[in-house]
PDB file of C-alpha atoms and ligand atoms in Angstrom:
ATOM      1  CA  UNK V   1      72.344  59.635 122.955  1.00 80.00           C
ATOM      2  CA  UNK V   2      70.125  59.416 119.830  1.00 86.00           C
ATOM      3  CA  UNK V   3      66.835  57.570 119.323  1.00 92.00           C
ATOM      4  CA  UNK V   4      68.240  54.195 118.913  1.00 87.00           C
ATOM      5  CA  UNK V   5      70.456  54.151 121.910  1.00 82.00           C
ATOM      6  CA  UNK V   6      67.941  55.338 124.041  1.00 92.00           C
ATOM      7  CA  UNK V   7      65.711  52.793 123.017  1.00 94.00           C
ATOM      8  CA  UNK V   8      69.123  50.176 123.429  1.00 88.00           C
ATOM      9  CA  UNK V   9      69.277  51.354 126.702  1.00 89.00           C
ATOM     10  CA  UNK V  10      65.285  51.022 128.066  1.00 95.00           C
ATOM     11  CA  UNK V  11      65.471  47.541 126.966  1.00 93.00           C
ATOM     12  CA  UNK V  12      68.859  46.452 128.953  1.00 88.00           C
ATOM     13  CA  UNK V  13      67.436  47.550 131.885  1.00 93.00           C
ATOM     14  CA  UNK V  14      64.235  45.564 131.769  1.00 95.00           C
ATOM     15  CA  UNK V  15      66.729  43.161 130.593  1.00 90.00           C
ATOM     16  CA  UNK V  16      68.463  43.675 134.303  1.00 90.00           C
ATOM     17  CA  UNK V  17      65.156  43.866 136.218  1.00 93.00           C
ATOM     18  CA  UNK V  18      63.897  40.615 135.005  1.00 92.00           C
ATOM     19  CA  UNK V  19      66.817  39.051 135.806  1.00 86.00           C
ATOM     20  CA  UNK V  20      66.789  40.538 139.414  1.00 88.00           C
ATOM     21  CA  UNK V  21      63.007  39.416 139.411  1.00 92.00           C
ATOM     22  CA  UNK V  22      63.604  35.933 138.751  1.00 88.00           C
ATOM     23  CA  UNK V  23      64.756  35.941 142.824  1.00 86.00           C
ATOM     24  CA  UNK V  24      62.714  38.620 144.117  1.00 92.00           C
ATOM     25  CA  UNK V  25      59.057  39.317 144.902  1.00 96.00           C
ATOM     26  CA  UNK V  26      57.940  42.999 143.352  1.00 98.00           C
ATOM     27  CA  UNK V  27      58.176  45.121 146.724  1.00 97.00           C
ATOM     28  CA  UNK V  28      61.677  43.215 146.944  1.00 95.00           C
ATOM     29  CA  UNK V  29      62.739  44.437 143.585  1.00 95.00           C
ATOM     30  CA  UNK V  30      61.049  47.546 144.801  1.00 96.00           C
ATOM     31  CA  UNK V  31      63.529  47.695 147.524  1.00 94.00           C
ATOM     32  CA  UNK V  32      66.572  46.370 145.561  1.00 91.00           C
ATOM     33  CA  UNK V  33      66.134  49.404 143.529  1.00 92.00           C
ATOM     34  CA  UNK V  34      64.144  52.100 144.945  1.00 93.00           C
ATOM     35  CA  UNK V  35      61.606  52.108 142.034  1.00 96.00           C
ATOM     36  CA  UNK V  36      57.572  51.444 142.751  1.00 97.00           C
ATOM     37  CA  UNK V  37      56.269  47.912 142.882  1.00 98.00           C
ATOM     38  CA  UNK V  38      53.328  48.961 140.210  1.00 97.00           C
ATOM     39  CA  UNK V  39      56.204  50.998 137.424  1.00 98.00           C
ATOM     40  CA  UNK V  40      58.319  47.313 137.916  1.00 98.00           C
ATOM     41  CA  UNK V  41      55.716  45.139 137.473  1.00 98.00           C
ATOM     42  CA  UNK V  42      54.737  47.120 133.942  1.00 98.00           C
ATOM     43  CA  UNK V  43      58.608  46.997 132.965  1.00 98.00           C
ATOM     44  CA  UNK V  44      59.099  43.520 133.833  1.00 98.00           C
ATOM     45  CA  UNK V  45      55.779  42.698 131.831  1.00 98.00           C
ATOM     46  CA  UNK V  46      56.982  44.796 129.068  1.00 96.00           C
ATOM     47  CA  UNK V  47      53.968  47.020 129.092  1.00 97.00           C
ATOM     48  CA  UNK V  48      55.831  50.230 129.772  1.00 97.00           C
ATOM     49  CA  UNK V  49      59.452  51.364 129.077  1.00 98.00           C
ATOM     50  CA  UNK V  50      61.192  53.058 131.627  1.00 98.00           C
ATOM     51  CA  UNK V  51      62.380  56.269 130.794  1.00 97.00           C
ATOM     52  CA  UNK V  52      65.784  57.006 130.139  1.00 96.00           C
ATOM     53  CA  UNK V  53      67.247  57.948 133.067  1.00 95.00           C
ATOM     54  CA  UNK V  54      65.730  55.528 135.269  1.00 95.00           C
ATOM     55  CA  UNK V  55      66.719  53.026 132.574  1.00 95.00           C
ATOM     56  CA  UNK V  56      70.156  54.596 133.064  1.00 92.00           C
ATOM     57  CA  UNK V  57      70.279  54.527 136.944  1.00 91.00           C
ATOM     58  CA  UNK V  58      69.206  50.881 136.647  1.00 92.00           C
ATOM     59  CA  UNK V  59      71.807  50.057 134.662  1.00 89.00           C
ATOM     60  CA  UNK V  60      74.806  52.036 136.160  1.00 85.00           C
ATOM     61  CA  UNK V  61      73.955  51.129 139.458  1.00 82.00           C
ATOM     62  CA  UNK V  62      71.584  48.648 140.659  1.00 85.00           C
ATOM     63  CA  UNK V  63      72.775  46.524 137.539  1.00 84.00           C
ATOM     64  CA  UNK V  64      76.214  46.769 138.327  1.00 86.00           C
ATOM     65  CA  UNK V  65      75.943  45.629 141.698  1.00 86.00           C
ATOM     66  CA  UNK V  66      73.716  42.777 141.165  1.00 87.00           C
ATOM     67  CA  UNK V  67      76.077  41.698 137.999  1.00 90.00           C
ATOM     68  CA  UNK V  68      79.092  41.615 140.456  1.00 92.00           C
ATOM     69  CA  UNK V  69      77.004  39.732 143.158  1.00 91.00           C
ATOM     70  CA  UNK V  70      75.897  37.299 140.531  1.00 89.00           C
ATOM     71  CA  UNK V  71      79.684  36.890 138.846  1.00 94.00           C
ATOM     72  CA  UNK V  72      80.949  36.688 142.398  1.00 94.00           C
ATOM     73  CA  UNK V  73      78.086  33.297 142.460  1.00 90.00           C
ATOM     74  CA  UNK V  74      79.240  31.821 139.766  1.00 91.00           C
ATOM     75  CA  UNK V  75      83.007  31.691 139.933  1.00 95.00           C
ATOM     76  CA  UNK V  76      85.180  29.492 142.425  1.00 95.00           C
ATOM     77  CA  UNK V  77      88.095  29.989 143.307  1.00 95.00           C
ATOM     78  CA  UNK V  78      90.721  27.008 144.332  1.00 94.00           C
ATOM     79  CA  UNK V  79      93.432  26.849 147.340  1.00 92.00           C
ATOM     80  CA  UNK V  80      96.007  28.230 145.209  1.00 90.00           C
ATOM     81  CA  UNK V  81      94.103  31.608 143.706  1.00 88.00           C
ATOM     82  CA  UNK V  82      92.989  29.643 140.543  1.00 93.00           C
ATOM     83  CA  UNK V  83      89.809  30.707 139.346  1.00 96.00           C
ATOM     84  CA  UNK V  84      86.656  28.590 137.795  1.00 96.00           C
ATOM     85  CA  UNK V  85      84.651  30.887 135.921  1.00 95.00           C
ATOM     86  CA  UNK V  86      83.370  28.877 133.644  1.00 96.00           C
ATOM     87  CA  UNK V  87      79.973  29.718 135.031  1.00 94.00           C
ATOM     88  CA  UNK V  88      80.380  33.237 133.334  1.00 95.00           C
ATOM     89  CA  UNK V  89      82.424  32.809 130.016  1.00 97.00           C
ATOM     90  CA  UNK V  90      79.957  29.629 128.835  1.00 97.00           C
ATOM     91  CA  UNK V  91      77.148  31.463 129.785  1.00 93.00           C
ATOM     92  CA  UNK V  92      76.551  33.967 126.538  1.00 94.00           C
ATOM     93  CA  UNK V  93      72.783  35.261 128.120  1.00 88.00           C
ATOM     94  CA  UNK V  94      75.033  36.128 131.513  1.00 90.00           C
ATOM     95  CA  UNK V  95      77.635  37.873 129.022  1.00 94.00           C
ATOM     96  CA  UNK V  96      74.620  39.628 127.119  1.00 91.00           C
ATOM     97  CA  UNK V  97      73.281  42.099 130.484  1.00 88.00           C
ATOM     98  CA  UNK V  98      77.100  42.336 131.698  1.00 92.00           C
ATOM     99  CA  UNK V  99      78.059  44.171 128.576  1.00 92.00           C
ATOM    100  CA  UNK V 100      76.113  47.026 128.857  1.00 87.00           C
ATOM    101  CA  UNK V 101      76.666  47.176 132.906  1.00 87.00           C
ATOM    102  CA  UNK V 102      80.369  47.676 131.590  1.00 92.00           C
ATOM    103  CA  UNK V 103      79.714  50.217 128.259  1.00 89.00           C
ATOM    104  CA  UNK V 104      77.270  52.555 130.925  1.00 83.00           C
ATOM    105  CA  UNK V 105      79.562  51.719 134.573  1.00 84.00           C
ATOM    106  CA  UNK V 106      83.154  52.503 133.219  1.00 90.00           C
ATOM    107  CA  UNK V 107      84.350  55.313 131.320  1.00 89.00           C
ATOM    108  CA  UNK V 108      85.064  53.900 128.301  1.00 94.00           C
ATOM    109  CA  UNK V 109      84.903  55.888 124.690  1.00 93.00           C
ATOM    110  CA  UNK V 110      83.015  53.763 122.318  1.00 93.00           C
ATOM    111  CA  UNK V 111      85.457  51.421 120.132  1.00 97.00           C
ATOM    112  CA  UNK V 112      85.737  50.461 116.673  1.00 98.00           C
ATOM    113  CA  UNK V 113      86.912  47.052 117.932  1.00 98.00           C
ATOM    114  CA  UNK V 114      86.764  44.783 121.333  1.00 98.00           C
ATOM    115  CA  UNK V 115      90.014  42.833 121.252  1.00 98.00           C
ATOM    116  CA  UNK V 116      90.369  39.905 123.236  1.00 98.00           C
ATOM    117  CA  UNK V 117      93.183  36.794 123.736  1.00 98.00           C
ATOM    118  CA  UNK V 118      92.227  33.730 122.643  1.00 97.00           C
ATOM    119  CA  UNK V 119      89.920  31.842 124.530  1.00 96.00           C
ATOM    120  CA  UNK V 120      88.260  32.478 127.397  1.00 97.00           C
ATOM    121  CA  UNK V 121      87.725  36.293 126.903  1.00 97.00           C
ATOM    122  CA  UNK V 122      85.838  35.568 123.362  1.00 98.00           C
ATOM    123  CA  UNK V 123      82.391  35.593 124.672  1.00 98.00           C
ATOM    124  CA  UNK V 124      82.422  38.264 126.763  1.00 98.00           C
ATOM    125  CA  UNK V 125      84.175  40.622 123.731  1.00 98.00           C
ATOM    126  CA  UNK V 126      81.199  39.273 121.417  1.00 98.00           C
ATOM    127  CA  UNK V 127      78.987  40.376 123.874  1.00 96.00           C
ATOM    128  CA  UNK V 128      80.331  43.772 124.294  1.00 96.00           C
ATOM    129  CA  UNK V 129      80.976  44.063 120.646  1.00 97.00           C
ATOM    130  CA  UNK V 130      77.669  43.592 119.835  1.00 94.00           C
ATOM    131  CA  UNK V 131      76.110  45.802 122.469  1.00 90.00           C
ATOM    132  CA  UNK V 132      78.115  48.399 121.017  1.00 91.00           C
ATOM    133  CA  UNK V 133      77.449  47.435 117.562  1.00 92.00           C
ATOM    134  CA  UNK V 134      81.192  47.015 116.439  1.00 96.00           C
ATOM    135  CA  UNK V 135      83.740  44.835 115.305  1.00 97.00           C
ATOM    136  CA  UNK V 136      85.119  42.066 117.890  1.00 98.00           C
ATOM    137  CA  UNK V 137      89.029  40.555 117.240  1.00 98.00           C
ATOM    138  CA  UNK V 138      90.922  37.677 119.165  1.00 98.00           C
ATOM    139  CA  UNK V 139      94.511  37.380 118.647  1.00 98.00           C
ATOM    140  CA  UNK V 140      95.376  33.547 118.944  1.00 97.00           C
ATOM    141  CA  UNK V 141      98.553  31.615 120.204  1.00 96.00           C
ATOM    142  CA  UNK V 142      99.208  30.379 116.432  1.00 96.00           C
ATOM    143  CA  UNK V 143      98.562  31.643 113.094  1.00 95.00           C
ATOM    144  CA  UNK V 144      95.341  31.047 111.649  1.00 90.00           C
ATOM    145  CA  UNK V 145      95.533  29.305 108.304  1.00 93.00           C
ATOM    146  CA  UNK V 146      95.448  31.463 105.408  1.00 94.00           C
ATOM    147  CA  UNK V 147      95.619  34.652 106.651  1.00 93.00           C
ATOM    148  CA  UNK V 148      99.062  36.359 105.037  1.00 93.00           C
ATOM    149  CA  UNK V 149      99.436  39.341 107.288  1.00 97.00           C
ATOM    150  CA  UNK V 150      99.814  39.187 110.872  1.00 97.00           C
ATOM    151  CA  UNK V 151     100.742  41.898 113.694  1.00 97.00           C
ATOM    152  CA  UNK V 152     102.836  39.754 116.587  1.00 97.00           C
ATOM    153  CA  UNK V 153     103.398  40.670 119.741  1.00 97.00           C
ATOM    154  CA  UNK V 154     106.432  38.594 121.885  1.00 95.00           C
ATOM    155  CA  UNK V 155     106.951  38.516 125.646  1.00 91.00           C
ATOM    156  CA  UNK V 156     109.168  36.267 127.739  1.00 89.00           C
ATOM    157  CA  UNK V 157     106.723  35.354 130.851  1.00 84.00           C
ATOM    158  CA  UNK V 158     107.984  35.127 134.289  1.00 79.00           C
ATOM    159  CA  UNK V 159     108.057  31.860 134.360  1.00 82.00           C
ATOM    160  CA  UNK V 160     110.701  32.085 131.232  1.00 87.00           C
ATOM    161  CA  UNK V 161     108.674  30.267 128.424  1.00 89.00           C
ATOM    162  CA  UNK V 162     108.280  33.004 125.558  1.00 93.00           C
ATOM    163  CA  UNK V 163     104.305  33.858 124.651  1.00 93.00           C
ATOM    164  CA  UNK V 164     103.873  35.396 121.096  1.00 96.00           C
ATOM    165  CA  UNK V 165     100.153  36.159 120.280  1.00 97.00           C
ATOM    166  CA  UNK V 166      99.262  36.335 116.517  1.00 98.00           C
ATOM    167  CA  UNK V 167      96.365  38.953 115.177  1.00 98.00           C
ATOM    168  CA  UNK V 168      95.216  39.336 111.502  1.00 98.00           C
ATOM    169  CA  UNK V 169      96.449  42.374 110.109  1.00 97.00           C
ATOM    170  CA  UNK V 170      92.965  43.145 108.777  1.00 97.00           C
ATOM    171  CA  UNK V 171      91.360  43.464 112.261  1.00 98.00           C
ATOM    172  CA  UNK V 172      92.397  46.659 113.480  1.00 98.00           C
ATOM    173  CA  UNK V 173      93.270  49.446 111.631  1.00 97.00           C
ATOM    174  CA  UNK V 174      95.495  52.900 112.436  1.00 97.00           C
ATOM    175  CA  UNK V 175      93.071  55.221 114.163  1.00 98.00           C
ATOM    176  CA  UNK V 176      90.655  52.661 115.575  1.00 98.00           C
ATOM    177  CA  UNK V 177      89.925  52.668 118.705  1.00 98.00           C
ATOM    178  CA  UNK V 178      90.214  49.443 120.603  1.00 98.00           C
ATOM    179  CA  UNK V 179      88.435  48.667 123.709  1.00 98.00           C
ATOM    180  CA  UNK V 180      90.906  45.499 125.465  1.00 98.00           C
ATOM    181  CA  UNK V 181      88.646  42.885 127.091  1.00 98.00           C
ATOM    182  CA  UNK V 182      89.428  39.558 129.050  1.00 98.00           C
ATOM    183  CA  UNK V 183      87.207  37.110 131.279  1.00 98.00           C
ATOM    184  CA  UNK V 184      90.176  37.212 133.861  1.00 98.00           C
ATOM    185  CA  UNK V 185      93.492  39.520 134.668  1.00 98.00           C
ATOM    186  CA  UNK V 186      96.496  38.399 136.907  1.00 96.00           C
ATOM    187  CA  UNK V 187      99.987  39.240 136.238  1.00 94.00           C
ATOM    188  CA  UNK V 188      98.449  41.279 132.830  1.00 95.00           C
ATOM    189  CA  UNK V 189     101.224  39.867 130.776  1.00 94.00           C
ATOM    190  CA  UNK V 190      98.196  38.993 128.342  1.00 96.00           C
ATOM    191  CA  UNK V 191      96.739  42.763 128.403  1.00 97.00           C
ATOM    192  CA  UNK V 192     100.207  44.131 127.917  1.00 96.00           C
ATOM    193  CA  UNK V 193     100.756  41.783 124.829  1.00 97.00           C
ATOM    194  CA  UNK V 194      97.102  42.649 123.331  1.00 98.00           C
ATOM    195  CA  UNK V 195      98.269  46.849 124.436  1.00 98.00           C
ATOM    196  CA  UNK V 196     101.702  46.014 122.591  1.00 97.00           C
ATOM    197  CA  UNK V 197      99.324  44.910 119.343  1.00 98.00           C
ATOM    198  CA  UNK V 198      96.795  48.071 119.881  1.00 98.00           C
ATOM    199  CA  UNK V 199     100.474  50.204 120.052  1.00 97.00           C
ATOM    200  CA  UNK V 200     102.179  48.229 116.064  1.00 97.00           C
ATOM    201  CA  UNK V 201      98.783  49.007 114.853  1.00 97.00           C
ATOM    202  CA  UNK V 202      98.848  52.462 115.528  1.00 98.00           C
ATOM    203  CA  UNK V 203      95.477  52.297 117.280  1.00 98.00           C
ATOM    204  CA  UNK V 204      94.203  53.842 120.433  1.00 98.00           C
ATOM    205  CA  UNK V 205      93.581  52.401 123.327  1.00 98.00           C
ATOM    206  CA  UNK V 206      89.951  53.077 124.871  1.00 98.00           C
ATOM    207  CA  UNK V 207      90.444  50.493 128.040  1.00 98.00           C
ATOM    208  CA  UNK V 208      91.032  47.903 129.820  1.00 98.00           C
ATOM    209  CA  UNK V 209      88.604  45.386 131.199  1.00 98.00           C
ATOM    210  CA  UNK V 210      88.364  42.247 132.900  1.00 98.00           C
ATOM    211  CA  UNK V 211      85.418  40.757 134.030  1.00 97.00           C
ATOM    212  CA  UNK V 212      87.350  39.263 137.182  1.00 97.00           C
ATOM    213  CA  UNK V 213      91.066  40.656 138.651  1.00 97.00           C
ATOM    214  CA  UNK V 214      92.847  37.946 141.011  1.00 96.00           C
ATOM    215  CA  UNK V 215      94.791  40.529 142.931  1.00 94.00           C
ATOM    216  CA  UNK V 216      95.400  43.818 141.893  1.00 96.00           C
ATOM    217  CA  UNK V 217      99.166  43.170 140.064  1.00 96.00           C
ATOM    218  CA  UNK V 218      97.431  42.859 136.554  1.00 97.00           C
ATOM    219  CA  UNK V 219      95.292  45.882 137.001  1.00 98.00           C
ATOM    220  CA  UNK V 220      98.200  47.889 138.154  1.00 97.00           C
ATOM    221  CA  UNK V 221     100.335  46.851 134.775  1.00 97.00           C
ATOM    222  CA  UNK V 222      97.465  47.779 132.646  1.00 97.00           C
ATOM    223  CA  UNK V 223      97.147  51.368 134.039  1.00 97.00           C
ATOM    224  CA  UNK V 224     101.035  51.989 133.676  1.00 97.00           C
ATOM    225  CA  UNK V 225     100.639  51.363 129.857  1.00 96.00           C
ATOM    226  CA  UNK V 226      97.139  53.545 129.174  1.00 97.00           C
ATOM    227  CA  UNK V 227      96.242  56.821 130.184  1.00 96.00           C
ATOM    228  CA  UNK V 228      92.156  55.521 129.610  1.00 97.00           C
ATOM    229  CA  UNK V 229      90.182  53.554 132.108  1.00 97.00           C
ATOM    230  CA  UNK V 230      91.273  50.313 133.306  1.00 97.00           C
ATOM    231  CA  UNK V 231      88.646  48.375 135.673  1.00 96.00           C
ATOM    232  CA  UNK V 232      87.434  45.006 136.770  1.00 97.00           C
ATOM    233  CA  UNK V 233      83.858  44.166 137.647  1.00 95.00           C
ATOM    234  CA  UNK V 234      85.235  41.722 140.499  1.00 96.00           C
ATOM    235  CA  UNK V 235      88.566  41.314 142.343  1.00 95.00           C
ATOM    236  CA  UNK V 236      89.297  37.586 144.355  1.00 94.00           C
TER     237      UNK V 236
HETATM  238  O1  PRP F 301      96.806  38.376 133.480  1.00 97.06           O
HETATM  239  P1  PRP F 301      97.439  37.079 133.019  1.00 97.06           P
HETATM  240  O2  PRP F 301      98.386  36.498 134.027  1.00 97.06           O
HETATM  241  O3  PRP F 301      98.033  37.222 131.656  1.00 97.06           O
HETATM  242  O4  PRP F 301      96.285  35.988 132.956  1.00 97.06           O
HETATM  243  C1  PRP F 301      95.066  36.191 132.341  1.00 97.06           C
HETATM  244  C2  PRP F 301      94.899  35.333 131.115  1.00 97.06           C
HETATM  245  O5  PRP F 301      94.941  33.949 131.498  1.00 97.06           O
HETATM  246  C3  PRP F 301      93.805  33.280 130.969  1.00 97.06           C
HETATM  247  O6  PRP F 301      94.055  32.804 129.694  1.00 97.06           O
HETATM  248  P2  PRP F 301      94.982  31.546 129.376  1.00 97.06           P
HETATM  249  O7  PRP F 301      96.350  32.028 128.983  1.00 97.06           O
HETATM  250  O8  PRP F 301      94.873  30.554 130.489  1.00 97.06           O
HETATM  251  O9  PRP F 301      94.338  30.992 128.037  1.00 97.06           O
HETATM  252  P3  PRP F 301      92.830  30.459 127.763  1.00 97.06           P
HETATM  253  O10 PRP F 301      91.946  31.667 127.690  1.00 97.06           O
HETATM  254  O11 PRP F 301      92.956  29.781 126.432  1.00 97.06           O
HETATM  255  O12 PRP F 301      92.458  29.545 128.889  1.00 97.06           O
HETATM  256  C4  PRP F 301      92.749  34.363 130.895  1.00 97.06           C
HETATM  257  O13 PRP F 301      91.734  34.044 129.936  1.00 97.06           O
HETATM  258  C5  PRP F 301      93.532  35.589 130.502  1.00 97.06           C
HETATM  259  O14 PRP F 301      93.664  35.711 129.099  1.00 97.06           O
HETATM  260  N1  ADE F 302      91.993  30.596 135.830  1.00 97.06           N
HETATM  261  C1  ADE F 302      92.973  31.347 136.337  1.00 97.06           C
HETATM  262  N2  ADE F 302      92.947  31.739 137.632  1.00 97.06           N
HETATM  263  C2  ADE F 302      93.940  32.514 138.138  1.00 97.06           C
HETATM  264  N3  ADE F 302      94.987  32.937 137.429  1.00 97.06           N
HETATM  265  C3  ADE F 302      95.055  32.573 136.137  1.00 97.06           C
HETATM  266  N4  ADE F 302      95.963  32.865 135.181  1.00 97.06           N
HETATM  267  C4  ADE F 302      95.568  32.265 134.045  1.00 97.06           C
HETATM  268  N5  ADE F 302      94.418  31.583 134.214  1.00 97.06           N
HETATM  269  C5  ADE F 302      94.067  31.764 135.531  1.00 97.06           C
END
């Protein structure tokens, strides 16, 4: 890590520990993550950094378990497996201390783009394409106007109606790496079309990640097209 991701990475965690404090006394926060009352008290207050590994372990660990407690909050899910979550995806601040809970939790190389379907996995990719500092892309169910060069990608659904998802040629080049986000993965018929785009633009793949899995069938699909790390930050 050099200077400036060091630094990136002291300020998400205070980022996650005032978040945790906004429900918790200090010696609660103290017990939520094993740190001192006093050293949280001069974090939260932004007197003192925490150093980089406790920023780290903060991050990694406490803040991934209280992100997937506080997703797990905010989403419902219906009789039939449907799932609200838009608790999470309008909520960019929420989307801002989940992205680097996901960049530090999952073994994911760093991309040259975050690619996401159009529209509910938008936010979260410009969250996580700005924590990493690179380029976010949404490929959309029609062609946006004026754009002349497109890279398609086709798929008759289960349910028989055909799905074609539309990129602009300009947004990922051969030899980028692209991380593949989405708020939500189910059958993965969406991940597979946005891996079929990654695979026509002769890019690599550097994951898979969904913010919530509703059963593990989408998952599963995802890891028999990449050898890189596939992951969700909740299943329902
Ligand atoms: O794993 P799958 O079965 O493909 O389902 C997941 C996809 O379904 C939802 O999008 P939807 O197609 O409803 O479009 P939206 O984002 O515009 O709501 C969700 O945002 C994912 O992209
Ligand atoms: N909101 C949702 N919940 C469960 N499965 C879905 N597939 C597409 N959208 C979904």
């Amino acid at each position: 890590m050099n200077r400036a991701e060091k630094a990136a990475l002291q300020l998400r965690a205070v980022d996650v520990l005032r978040m945790l404090k906004e429900t918790r006394t200090y010696d609660e926060l103290a017990e939520t993550t094993g740190l001192p009352a006093g050293d949280l008290n001069r974090y939260v207050n932004g007197h003192v950094l925490p150093g980089t590994e406790r920023a780290r372990e903060v991050v990694e660990d406490v803040g991934r378990e209280a992100i997937a407690d506080e997703l797990d909050a905010r989403i419902r899910v219906d009789d039939e497996g449907y799932v609200d979550n838009s608790g999470t995806v309008f909520d960019q601040s929420f989307l801002d201390l989940v992205a680097p809970v996901v960049a530090n939790g999952f073994e994911f190389n760093r991309p040259d783009v975050v690619l996401t379907a159009a529209t509910d996995g938008i936010t979260l990719a410009a969250s996580l394409a700005s924590y990493y500092g690179t380029r976010c892309a949404y490929a959309k169910k029609s062609k946006e106007t004026a754009v002349e060069e497109f890279i398609e990608a086709r798929q008759r659904l289960q349910s028989g109606i055909e799905l074609t998802y539309y990129l602009p040629a300009s947004a990922v080049d051969a030899g980028d790496s692209v991380l593949v986000v989405d708020d939500l993965i189910r059958s993965g018929e969406t991940q597979e079309l946005l891996l079929d785009i990654v695979e026509t633009s002769e890019a690599a793949v550097a994951g898979v990640f969904a913010l919530i899995a509703a059963g593990d069938d989408g998952i599963e699909r995802a890891r028999e097209r990449t050898d890189a790390p596939v992951g969700a930050l909740t299943t329902v």
